[in-house]
């Protein structure tokens, strides 16, 4: 099964979305939105941006954890 976006109400009158993989694993969660329309717009922004997104690695590879 393909991945999907799931919209939920956050209990405070707002909306959030989650990007869920075909195996059910949550890959990303959007910020809180004040309306469902704004939430859907956030999903569309992710859809448009992701194919062109670069990976910016800010990790400190090779260093022992603190």
Short mmCIF file of C-alpha atoms in Angstrom, two decimals:
data_model
loop_
_atom_site.label_atom_id
_atom_site.label_comp_id
_atom_site.label_asym_id
_atom_site.label_seq_id
_atom_site.Cartn_x
_atom_site.Cartn_y
_atom_site.Cartn_z
CA UNK A 1 0.00 0.00 0.00
CA UNK A 2 1.19 3.52 -0.78
CA UNK A 3 1.87 6.12 1.87
CA UNK A 4 -0.89 8.47 2.92
CA UNK A 5 -1.55 11.71 4.76
CA UNK A 6 -3.90 11.47 7.75
CA UNK A 7 -5.63 14.58 9.12
CA UNK A 8 -6.68 14.62 12.77
CA UNK A 9 -8.14 17.17 15.17
CA UNK A 10 -5.74 18.03 17.97
CA UNK A 11 -8.27 18.48 20.80
CA UNK A 12 -7.81 22.25 20.94
CA UNK A 13 -9.83 23.10 17.85
CA UNK A 14 -6.88 22.71 15.49
CA UNK A 15 -5.75 20.18 12.92
CA UNK A 16 -2.57 18.20 12.29
CA UNK A 17 -1.43 15.85 9.57
CA UNK A 18 0.79 12.82 9.63
CA UNK A 19 2.57 11.24 6.68
CA UNK A 20 2.24 7.48 7.17
CA UNK A 21 4.13 4.86 5.16
CA UNK A 22 2.43 1.87 3.59
CA UNK A 23 3.57 -0.29 6.51
CA UNK A 24 1.84 2.00 9.02
CA UNK A 25 4.97 3.75 10.29
CA UNK A 26 4.59 7.50 10.89
CA UNK A 27 7.25 9.28 8.86
CA UNK A 28 6.45 12.92 9.63
CA UNK A 29 3.96 15.03 11.55
CA UNK A 30 2.94 18.54 10.57
CA UNK A 31 2.59 21.51 12.88
CA UNK A 32 -0.78 22.50 14.30
CA UNK A 33 -3.08 24.38 11.93
CA UNK A 34 -6.04 26.56 12.89
CA UNK A 35 -8.29 25.26 10.11
CA UNK A 36 -8.69 22.12 8.06
CA UNK A 37 -8.10 24.14 4.87
CA UNK A 38 -4.75 25.35 6.23
CA UNK A 39 -3.86 21.75 7.13
CA UNK A 40 -4.64 20.56 3.60
CA UNK A 41 -2.55 23.45 2.26
CA UNK A 42 0.33 22.26 4.48
CA UNK A 43 0.02 18.78 2.98
CA UNK A 44 0.10 20.22 -0.54
CA UNK A 45 3.21 22.24 0.35
CA UNK A 46 4.97 19.07 1.51
CA UNK A 47 3.91 17.26 -1.67
CA UNK A 48 5.32 20.04 -3.87
CA UNK A 49 8.53 20.55 -1.89
CA UNK A 50 9.61 16.99 -1.11
CA UNK A 51 10.69 15.90 -4.63
CA UNK A 52 13.18 18.78 -4.72
CA UNK A 53 14.24 18.72 -1.08
CA UNK A 54 17.93 18.16 -0.40
CA UNK A 55 19.35 16.35 2.61
CA UNK A 56 21.16 18.75 4.93
CA UNK A 57 23.17 16.71 7.42
CA UNK A 58 23.80 18.68 10.60
CA UNK A 59 24.76 15.66 12.65
CA UNK A 60 28.11 15.39 14.28
CA UNK A 61 29.18 12.08 12.80
CA UNK A 62 32.14 10.49 14.48
CA UNK A 63 31.66 12.18 17.84
CA UNK A 64 30.66 10.23 20.93
CA UNK A 65 27.24 11.11 22.38
CA UNK A 66 27.28 13.40 25.41
#
